PDB file of C-alpha atoms in Angstrom:
ATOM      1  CA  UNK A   1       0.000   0.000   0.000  1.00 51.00           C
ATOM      2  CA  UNK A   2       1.480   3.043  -1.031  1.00 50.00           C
ATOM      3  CA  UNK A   3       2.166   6.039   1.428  1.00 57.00           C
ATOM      4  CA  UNK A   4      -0.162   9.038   2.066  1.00 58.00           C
ATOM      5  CA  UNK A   5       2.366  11.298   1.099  1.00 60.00           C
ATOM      6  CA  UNK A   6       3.461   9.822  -2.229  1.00 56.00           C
ATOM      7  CA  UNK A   7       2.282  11.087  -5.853  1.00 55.00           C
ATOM      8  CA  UNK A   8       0.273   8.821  -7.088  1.00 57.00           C
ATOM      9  CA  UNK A   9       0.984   9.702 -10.516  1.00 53.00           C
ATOM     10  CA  UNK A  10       4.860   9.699 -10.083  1.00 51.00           C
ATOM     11  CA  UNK A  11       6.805   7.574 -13.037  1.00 51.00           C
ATOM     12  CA  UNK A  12       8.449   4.884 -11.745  1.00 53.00           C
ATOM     13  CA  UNK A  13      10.762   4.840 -15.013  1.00 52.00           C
ATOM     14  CA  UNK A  14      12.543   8.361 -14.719  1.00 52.00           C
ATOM     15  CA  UNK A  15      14.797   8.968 -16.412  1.00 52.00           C
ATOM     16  CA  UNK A  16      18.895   8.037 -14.727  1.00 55.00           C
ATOM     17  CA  UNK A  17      20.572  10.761 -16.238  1.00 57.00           C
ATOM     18  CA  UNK A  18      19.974  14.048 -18.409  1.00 58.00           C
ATOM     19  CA  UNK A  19      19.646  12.949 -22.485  1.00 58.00           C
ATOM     20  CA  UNK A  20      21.314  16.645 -22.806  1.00 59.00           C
ATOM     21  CA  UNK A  21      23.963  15.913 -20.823  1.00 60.00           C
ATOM     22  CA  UNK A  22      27.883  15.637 -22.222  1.00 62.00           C
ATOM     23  CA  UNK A  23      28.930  11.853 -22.761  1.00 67.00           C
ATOM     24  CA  UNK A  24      30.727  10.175 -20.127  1.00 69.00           C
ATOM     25  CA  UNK A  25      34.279   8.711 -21.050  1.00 73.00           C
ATOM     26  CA  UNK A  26      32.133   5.197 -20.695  1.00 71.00           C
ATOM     27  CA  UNK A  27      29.936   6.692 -22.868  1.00 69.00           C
ATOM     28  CA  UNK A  28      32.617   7.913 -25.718  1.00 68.00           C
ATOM     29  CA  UNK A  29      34.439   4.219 -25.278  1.00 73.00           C
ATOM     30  CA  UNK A  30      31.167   2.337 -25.955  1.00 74.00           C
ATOM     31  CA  UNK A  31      30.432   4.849 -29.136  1.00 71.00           C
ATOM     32  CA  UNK A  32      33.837   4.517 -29.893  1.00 74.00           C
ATOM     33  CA  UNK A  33      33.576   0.556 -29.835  1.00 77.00           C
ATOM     34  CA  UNK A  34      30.233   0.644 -31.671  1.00 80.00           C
ATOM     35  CA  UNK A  35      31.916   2.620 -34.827  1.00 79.00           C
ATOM     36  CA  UNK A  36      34.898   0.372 -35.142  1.00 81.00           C
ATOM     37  CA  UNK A  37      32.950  -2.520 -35.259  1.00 80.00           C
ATOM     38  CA  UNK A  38      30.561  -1.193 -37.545  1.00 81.00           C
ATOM     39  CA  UNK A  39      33.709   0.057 -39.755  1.00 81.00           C
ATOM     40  CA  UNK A  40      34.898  -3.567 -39.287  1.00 81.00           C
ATOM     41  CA  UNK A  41      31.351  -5.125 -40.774  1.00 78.00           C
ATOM     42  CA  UNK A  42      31.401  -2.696 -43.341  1.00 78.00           C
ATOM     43  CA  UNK A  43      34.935  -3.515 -44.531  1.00 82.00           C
ATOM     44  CA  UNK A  44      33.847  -6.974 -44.709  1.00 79.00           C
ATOM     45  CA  UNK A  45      30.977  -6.562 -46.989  1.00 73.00           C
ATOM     46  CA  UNK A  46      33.317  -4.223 -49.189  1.00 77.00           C
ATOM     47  CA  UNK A  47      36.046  -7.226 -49.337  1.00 78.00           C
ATOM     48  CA  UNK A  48      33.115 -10.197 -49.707  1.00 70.00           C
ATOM     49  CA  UNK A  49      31.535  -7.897 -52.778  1.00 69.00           C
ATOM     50  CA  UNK A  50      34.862  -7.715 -53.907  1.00 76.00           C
ATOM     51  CA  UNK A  51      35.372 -11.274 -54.071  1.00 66.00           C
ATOM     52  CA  UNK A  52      32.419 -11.859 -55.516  1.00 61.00           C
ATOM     53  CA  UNK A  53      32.631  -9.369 -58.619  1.00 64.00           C
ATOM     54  CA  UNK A  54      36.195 -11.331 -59.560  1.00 64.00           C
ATOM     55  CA  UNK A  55      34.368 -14.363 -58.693  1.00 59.00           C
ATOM     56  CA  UNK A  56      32.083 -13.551 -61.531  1.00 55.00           C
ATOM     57  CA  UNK A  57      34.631 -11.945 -63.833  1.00 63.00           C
ATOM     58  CA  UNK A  58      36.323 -15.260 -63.199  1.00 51.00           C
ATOM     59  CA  UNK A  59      33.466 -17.175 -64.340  1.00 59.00           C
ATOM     60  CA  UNK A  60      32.514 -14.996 -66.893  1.00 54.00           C
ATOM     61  CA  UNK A  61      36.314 -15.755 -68.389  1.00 55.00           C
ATOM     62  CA  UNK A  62      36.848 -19.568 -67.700  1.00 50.00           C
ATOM     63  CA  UNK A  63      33.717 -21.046 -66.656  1.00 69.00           C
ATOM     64  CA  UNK A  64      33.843 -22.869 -62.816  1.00 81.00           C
ATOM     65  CA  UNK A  65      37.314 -24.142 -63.833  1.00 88.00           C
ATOM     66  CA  UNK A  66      40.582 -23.140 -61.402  1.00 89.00           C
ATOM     67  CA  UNK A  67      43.345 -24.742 -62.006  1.00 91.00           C
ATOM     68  CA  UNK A  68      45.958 -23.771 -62.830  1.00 90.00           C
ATOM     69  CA  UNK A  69      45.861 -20.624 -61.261  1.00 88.00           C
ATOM     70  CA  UNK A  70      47.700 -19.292 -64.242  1.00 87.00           C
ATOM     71  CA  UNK A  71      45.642 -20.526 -67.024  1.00 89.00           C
ATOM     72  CA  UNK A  72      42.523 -22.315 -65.740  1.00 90.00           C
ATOM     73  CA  UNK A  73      41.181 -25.254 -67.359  1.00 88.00           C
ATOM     74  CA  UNK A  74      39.606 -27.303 -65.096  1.00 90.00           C
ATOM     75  CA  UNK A  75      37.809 -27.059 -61.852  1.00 91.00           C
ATOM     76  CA  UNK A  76      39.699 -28.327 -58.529  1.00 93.00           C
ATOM     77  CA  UNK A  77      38.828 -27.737 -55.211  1.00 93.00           C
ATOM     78  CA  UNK A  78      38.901 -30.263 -52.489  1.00 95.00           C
ATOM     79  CA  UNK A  79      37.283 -28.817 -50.157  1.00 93.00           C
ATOM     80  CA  UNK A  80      34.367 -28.539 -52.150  1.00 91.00           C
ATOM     81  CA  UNK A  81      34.305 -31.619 -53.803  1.00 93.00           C
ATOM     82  CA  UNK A  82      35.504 -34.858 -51.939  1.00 94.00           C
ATOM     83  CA  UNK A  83      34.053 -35.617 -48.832  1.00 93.00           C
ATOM     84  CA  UNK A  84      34.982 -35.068 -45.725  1.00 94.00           C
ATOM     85  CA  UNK A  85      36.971 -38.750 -44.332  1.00 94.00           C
ATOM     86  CA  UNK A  86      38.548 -38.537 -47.592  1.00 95.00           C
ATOM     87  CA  UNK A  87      39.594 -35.122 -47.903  1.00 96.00           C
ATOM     88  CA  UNK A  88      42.946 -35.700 -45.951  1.00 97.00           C
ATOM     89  CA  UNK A  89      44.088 -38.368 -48.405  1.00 97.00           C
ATOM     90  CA  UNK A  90      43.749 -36.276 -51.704  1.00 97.00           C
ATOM     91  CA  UNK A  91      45.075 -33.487 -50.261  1.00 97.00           C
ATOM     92  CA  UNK A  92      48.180 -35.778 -49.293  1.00 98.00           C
ATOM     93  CA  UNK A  93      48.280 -37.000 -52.894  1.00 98.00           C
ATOM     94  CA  UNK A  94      47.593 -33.409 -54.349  1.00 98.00           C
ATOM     95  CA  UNK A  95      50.948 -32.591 -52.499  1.00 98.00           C
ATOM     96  CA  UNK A  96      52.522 -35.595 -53.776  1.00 98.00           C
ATOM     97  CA  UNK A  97      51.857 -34.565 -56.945  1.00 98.00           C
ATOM     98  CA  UNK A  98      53.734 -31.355 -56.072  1.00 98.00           C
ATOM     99  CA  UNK A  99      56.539 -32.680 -54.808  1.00 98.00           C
ATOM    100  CA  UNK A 100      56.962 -34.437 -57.911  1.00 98.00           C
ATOM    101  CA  UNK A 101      56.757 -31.248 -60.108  1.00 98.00           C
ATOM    102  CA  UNK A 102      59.659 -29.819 -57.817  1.00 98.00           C
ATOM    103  CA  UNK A 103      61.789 -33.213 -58.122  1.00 98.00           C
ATOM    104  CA  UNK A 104      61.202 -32.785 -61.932  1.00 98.00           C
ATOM    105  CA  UNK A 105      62.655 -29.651 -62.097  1.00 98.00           C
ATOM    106  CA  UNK A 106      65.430 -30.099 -59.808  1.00 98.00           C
ATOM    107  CA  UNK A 107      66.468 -32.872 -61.980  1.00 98.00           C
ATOM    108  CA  UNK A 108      66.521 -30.975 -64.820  1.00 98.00           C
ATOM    109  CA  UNK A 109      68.821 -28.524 -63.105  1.00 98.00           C
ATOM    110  CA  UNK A 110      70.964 -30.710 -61.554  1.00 97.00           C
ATOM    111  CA  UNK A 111      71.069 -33.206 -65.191  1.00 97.00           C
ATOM    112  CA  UNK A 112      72.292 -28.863 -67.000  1.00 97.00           C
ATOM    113  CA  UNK A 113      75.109 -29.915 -63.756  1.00 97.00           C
ATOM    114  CA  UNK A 114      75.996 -32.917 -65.067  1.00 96.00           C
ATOM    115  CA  UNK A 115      76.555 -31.842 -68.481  1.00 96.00           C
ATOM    116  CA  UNK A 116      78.477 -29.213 -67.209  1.00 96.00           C
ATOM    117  CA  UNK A 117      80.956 -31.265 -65.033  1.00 95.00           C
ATOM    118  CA  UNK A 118      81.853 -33.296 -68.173  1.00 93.00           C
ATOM    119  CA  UNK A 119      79.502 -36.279 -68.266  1.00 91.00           C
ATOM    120  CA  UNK A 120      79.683 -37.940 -71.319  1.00 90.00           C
ATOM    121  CA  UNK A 121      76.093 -38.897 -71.745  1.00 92.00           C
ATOM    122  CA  UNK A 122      75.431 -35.026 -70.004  1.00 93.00           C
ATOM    123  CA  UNK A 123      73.425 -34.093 -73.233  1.00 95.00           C
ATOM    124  CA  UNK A 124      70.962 -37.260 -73.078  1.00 96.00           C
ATOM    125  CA  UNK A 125      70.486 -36.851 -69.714  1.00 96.00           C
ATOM    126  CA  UNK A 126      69.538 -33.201 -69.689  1.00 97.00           C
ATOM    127  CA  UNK A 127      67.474 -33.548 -73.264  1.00 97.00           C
ATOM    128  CA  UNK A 128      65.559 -36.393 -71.566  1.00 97.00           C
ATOM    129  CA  UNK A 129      65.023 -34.459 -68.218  1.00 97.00           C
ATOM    130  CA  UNK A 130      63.199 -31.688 -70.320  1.00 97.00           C
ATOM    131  CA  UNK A 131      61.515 -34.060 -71.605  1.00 97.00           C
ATOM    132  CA  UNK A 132      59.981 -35.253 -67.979  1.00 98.00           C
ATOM    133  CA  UNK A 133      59.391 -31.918 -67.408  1.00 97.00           C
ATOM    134  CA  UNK A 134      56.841 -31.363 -70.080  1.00 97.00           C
ATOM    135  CA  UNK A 135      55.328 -34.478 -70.278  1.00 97.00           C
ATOM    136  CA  UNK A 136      55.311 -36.794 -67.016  1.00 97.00           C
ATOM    137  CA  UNK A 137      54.219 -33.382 -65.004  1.00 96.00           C
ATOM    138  CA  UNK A 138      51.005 -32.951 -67.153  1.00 95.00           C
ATOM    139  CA  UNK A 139      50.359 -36.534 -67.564  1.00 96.00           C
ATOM    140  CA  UNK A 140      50.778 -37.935 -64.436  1.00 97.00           C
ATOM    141  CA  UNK A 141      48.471 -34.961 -63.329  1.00 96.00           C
ATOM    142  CA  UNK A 142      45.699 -36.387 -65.724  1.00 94.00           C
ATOM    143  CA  UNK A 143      46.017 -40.430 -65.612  1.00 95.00           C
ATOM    144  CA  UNK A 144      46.919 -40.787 -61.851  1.00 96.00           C
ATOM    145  CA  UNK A 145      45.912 -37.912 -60.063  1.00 97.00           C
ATOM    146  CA  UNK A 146      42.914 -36.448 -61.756  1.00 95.00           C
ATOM    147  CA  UNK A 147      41.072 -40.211 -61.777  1.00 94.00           C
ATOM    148  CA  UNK A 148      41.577 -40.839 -58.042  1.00 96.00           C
ATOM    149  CA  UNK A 149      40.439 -37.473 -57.436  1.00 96.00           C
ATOM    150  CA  UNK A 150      37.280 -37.753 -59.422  1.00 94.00           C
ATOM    151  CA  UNK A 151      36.906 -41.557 -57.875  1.00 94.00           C
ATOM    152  CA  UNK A 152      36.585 -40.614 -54.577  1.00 95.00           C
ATOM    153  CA  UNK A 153      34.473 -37.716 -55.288  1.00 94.00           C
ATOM    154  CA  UNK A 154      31.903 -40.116 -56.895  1.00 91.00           C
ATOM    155  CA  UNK A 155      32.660 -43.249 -56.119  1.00 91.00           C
ATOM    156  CA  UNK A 156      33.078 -44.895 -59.477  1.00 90.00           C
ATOM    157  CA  UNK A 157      34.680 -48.145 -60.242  1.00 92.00           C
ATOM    158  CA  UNK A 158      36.560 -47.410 -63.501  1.00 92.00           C
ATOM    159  CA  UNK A 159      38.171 -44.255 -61.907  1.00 94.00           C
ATOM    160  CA  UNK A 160      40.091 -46.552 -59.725  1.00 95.00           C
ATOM    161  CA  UNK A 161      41.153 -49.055 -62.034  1.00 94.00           C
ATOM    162  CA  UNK A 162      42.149 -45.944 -64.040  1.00 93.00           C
ATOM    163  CA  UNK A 163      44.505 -44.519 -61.435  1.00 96.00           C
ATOM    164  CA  UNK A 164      45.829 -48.241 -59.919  1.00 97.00           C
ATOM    165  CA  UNK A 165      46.948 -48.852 -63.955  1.00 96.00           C
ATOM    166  CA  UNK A 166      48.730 -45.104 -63.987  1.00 97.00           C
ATOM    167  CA  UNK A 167      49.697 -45.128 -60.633  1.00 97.00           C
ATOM    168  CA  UNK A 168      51.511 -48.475 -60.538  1.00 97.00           C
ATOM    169  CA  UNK A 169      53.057 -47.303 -63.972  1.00 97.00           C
ATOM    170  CA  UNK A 170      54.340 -44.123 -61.943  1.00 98.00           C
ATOM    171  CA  UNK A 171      55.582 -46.303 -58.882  1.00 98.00           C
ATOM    172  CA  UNK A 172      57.794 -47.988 -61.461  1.00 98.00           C
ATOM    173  CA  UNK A 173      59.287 -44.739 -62.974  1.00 97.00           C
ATOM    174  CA  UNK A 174      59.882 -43.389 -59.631  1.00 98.00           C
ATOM    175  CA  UNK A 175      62.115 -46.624 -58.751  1.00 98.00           C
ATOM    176  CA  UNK A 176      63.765 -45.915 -62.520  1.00 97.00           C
ATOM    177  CA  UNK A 177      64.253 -42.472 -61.367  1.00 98.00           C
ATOM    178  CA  UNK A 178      65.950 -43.478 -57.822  1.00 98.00           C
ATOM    179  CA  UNK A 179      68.247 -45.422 -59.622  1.00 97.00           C
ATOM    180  CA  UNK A 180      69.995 -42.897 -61.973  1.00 96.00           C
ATOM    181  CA  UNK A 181      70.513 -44.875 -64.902  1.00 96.00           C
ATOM    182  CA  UNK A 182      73.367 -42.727 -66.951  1.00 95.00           C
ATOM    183  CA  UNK A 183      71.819 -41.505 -70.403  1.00 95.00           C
ATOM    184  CA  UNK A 184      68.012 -42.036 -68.800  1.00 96.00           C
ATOM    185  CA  UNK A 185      67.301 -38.329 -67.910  1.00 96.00           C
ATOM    186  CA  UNK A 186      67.723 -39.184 -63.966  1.00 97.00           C
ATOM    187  CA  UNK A 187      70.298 -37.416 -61.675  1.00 96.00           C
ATOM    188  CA  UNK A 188      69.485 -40.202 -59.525  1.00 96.00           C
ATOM    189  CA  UNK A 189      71.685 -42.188 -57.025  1.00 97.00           C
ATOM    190  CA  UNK A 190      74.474 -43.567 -59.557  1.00 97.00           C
ATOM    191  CA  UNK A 191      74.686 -40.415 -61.277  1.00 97.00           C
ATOM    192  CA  UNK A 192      75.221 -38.633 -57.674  1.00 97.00           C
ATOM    193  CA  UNK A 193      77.871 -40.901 -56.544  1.00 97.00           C
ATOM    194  CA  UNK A 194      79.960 -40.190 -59.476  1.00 96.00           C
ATOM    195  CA  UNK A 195      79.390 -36.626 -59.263  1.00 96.00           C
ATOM    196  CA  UNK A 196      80.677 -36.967 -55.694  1.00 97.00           C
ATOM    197  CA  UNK A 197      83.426 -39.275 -56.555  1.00 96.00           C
ATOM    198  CA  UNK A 198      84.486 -36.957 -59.378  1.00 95.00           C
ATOM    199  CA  UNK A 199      84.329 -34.070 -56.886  1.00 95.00           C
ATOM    200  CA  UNK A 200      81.571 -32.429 -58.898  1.00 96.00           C
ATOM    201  CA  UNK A 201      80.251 -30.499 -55.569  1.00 97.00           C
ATOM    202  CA  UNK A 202      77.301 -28.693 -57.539  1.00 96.00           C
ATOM    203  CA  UNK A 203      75.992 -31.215 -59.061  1.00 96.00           C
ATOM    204  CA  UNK A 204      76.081 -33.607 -56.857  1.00 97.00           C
ATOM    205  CA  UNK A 205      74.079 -31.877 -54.377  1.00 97.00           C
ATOM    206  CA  UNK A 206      71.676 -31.138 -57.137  1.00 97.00           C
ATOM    207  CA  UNK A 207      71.243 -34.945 -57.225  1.00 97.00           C
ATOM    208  CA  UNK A 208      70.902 -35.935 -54.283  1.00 98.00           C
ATOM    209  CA  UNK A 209      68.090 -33.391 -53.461  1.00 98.00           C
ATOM    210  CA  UNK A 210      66.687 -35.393 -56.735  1.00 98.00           C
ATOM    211  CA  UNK A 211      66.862 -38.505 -55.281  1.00 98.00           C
ATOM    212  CA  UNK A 212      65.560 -37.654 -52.385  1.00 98.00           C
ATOM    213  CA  UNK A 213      62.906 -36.275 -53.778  1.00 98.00           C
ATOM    214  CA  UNK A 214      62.309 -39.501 -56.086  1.00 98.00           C
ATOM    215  CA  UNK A 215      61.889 -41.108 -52.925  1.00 98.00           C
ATOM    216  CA  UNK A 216      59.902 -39.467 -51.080  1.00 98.00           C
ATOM    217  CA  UNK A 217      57.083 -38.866 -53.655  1.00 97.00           C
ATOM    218  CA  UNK A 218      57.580 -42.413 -54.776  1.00 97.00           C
ATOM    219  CA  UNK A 219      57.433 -43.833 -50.911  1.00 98.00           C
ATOM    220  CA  UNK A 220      54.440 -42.007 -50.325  1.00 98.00           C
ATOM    221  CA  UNK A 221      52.383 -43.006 -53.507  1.00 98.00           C
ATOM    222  CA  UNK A 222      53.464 -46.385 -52.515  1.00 98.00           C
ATOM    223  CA  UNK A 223      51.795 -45.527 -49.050  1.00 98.00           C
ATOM    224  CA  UNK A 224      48.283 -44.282 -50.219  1.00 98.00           C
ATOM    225  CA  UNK A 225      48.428 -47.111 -53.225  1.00 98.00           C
ATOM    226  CA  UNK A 226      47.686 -49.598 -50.637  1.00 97.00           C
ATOM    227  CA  UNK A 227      45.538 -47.227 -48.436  1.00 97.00           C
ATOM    228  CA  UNK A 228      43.375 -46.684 -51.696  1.00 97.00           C
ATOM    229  CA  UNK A 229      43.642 -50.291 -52.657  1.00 97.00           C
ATOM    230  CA  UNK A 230      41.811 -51.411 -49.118  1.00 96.00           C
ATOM    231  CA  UNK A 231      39.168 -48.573 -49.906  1.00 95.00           C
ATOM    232  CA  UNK A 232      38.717 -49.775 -53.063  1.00 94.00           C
ATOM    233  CA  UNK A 233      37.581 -53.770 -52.138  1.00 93.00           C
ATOM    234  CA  UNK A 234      35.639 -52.073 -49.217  1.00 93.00           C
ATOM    235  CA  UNK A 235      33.518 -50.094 -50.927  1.00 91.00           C
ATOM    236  CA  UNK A 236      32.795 -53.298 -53.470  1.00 91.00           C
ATOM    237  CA  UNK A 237      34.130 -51.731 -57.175  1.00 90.00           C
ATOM    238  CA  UNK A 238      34.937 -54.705 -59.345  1.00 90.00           C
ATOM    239  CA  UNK A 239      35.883 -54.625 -62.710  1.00 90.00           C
ATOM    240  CA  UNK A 240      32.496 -55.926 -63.818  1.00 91.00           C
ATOM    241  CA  UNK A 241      31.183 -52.617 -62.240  1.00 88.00           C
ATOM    242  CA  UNK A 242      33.650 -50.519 -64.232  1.00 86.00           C
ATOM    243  CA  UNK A 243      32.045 -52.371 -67.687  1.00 86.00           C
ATOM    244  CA  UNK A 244      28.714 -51.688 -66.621  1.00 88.00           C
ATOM    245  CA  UNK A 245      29.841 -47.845 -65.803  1.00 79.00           C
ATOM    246  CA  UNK A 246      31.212 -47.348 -68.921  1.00 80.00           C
ATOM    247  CA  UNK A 247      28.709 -48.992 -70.857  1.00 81.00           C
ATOM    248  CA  UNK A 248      25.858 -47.083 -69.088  1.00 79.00           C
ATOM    249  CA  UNK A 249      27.562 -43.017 -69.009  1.00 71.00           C
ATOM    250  CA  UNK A 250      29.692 -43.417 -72.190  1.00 64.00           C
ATOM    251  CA  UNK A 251      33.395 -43.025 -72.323  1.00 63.00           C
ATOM    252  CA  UNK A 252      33.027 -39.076 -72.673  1.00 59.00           C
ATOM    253  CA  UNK A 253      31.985 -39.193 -69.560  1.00 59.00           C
ATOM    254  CA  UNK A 254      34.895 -39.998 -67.790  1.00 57.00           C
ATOM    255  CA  UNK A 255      36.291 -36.318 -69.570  1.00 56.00           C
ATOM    256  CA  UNK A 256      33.595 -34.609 -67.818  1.00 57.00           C
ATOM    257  CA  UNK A 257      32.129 -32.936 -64.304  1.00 57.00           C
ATOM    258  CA  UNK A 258      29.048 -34.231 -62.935  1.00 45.00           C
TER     259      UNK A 258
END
């Protein structure tokens, strides 16, 4: 029960403080906070838009497709595309893959070495090595990589058979490679021993960051070979499945997305 002596019609929602009052420094911080994090939002919407408009200038240009970032001519993107429990094993083959363009071209470099210190099959070696360059780079990109990509991304049969054919092809020329045949193209392990023995500094350093790089690509295809192998009779692909695939989509398409 109220008091006799209180208004009845006082507000019991007055007002704190004066609206016409100065700020208070906690006042000015908490404006202060409020614009920074509205100049923060705002600089994200200007840097999303942006990414957007070359996103469509992008597609506009190439289509979807990616890679490589220099000239794109196909679409690549892991995170997008393969699932998730499989993700970590394509990206480990995707930088495989890279380690193997690097190894390339140090072997080139170190085969320009070999001609250089006197080796008298120098110029077969380095013509061959250019060689590698240009053509195992692409195509092991396209008949090992590329199908094991796509197969675990959809789960077809003839994708694997595709990439355990090119794959165990590349396993072989990675052991070639170790090896260092003279005349082959490879500053492999022969090669760098009589570098070394001829006291050829250069290039035998040069090779042996080739071999090493032979075998460490080749050991870790050799790794996920098997890992993809066991995947493989798990999820139940048979060669009868890949006839049936091919017979039912076509061979052209195995060439495209979808």
């Amino acid at each position: 029960m109220s008091q006799p002596t209180q208004n009845p019609f006082a507000s019991t929602h007055s007002l704190d403080t004066n609206p016409f009052d100065d700020p208070t420094p906690k006042q000015l911080a908490q404006d202060d906070a409020r614009f920074e994090e509205l100049s923060r939002r705002e600089q994200q919407l200007e840097r999303r838009e942006r990414e957007l408009s070359e996103r469509a200038e992008h597609i506009r240009t190439h289509g979807r497709n990616n890679w490589p970032p220099f000239y794109p001519l196909i679409y690549h993107a892991i995170s997008e595309e393969i699932p998730d429990a499989s993700r970590p094993l394509i990206t480990r083959l995707y930088q495989l893959w890279l380690v193997l363009l690097g190894t390339l071209i140090i072997n080139m470099v170190a085969c320009i070495f070999l001609l250089i210190a006197g080796s008298s099959d120098g110029g077969k070696d380095l013509g061959a090595s250019i060689g590698y360059v240009f053509i195992i780079a692409p195509l092991s990109f396209l008949l090992w990589y590329r199908p094991i990509y796509n197969g675990y991304m959809k789960e077809q049969a003839l994708y694997y058979y595709f990439y355990f054919f090119f794959g165990g092809f590349h396993l072989l020329f990675s052991v070639y490679m170790i090896i260092g045949i003279p005349s082959t193209g490879s500053a492999g392990l022969i090669q760098t021993i009589q570098m070394y023995a001829q006291g050829h500094w250069a290039a035998g350093i040069l090779g042996t960051i080739a071999t090493v790089g032979w075998t460490v690509q080749g050991l870790g295809n050799a790794f996920y070979y098997r890992q993809i192998w066991n995947h493989h009779t798990a999820a139940g692909h048979s060669m009868d499945k890949a006839k049936a695939e091919l017979a039912s989509h076509g061979a052209k398409a195995y060439f495209t997305r979808g």
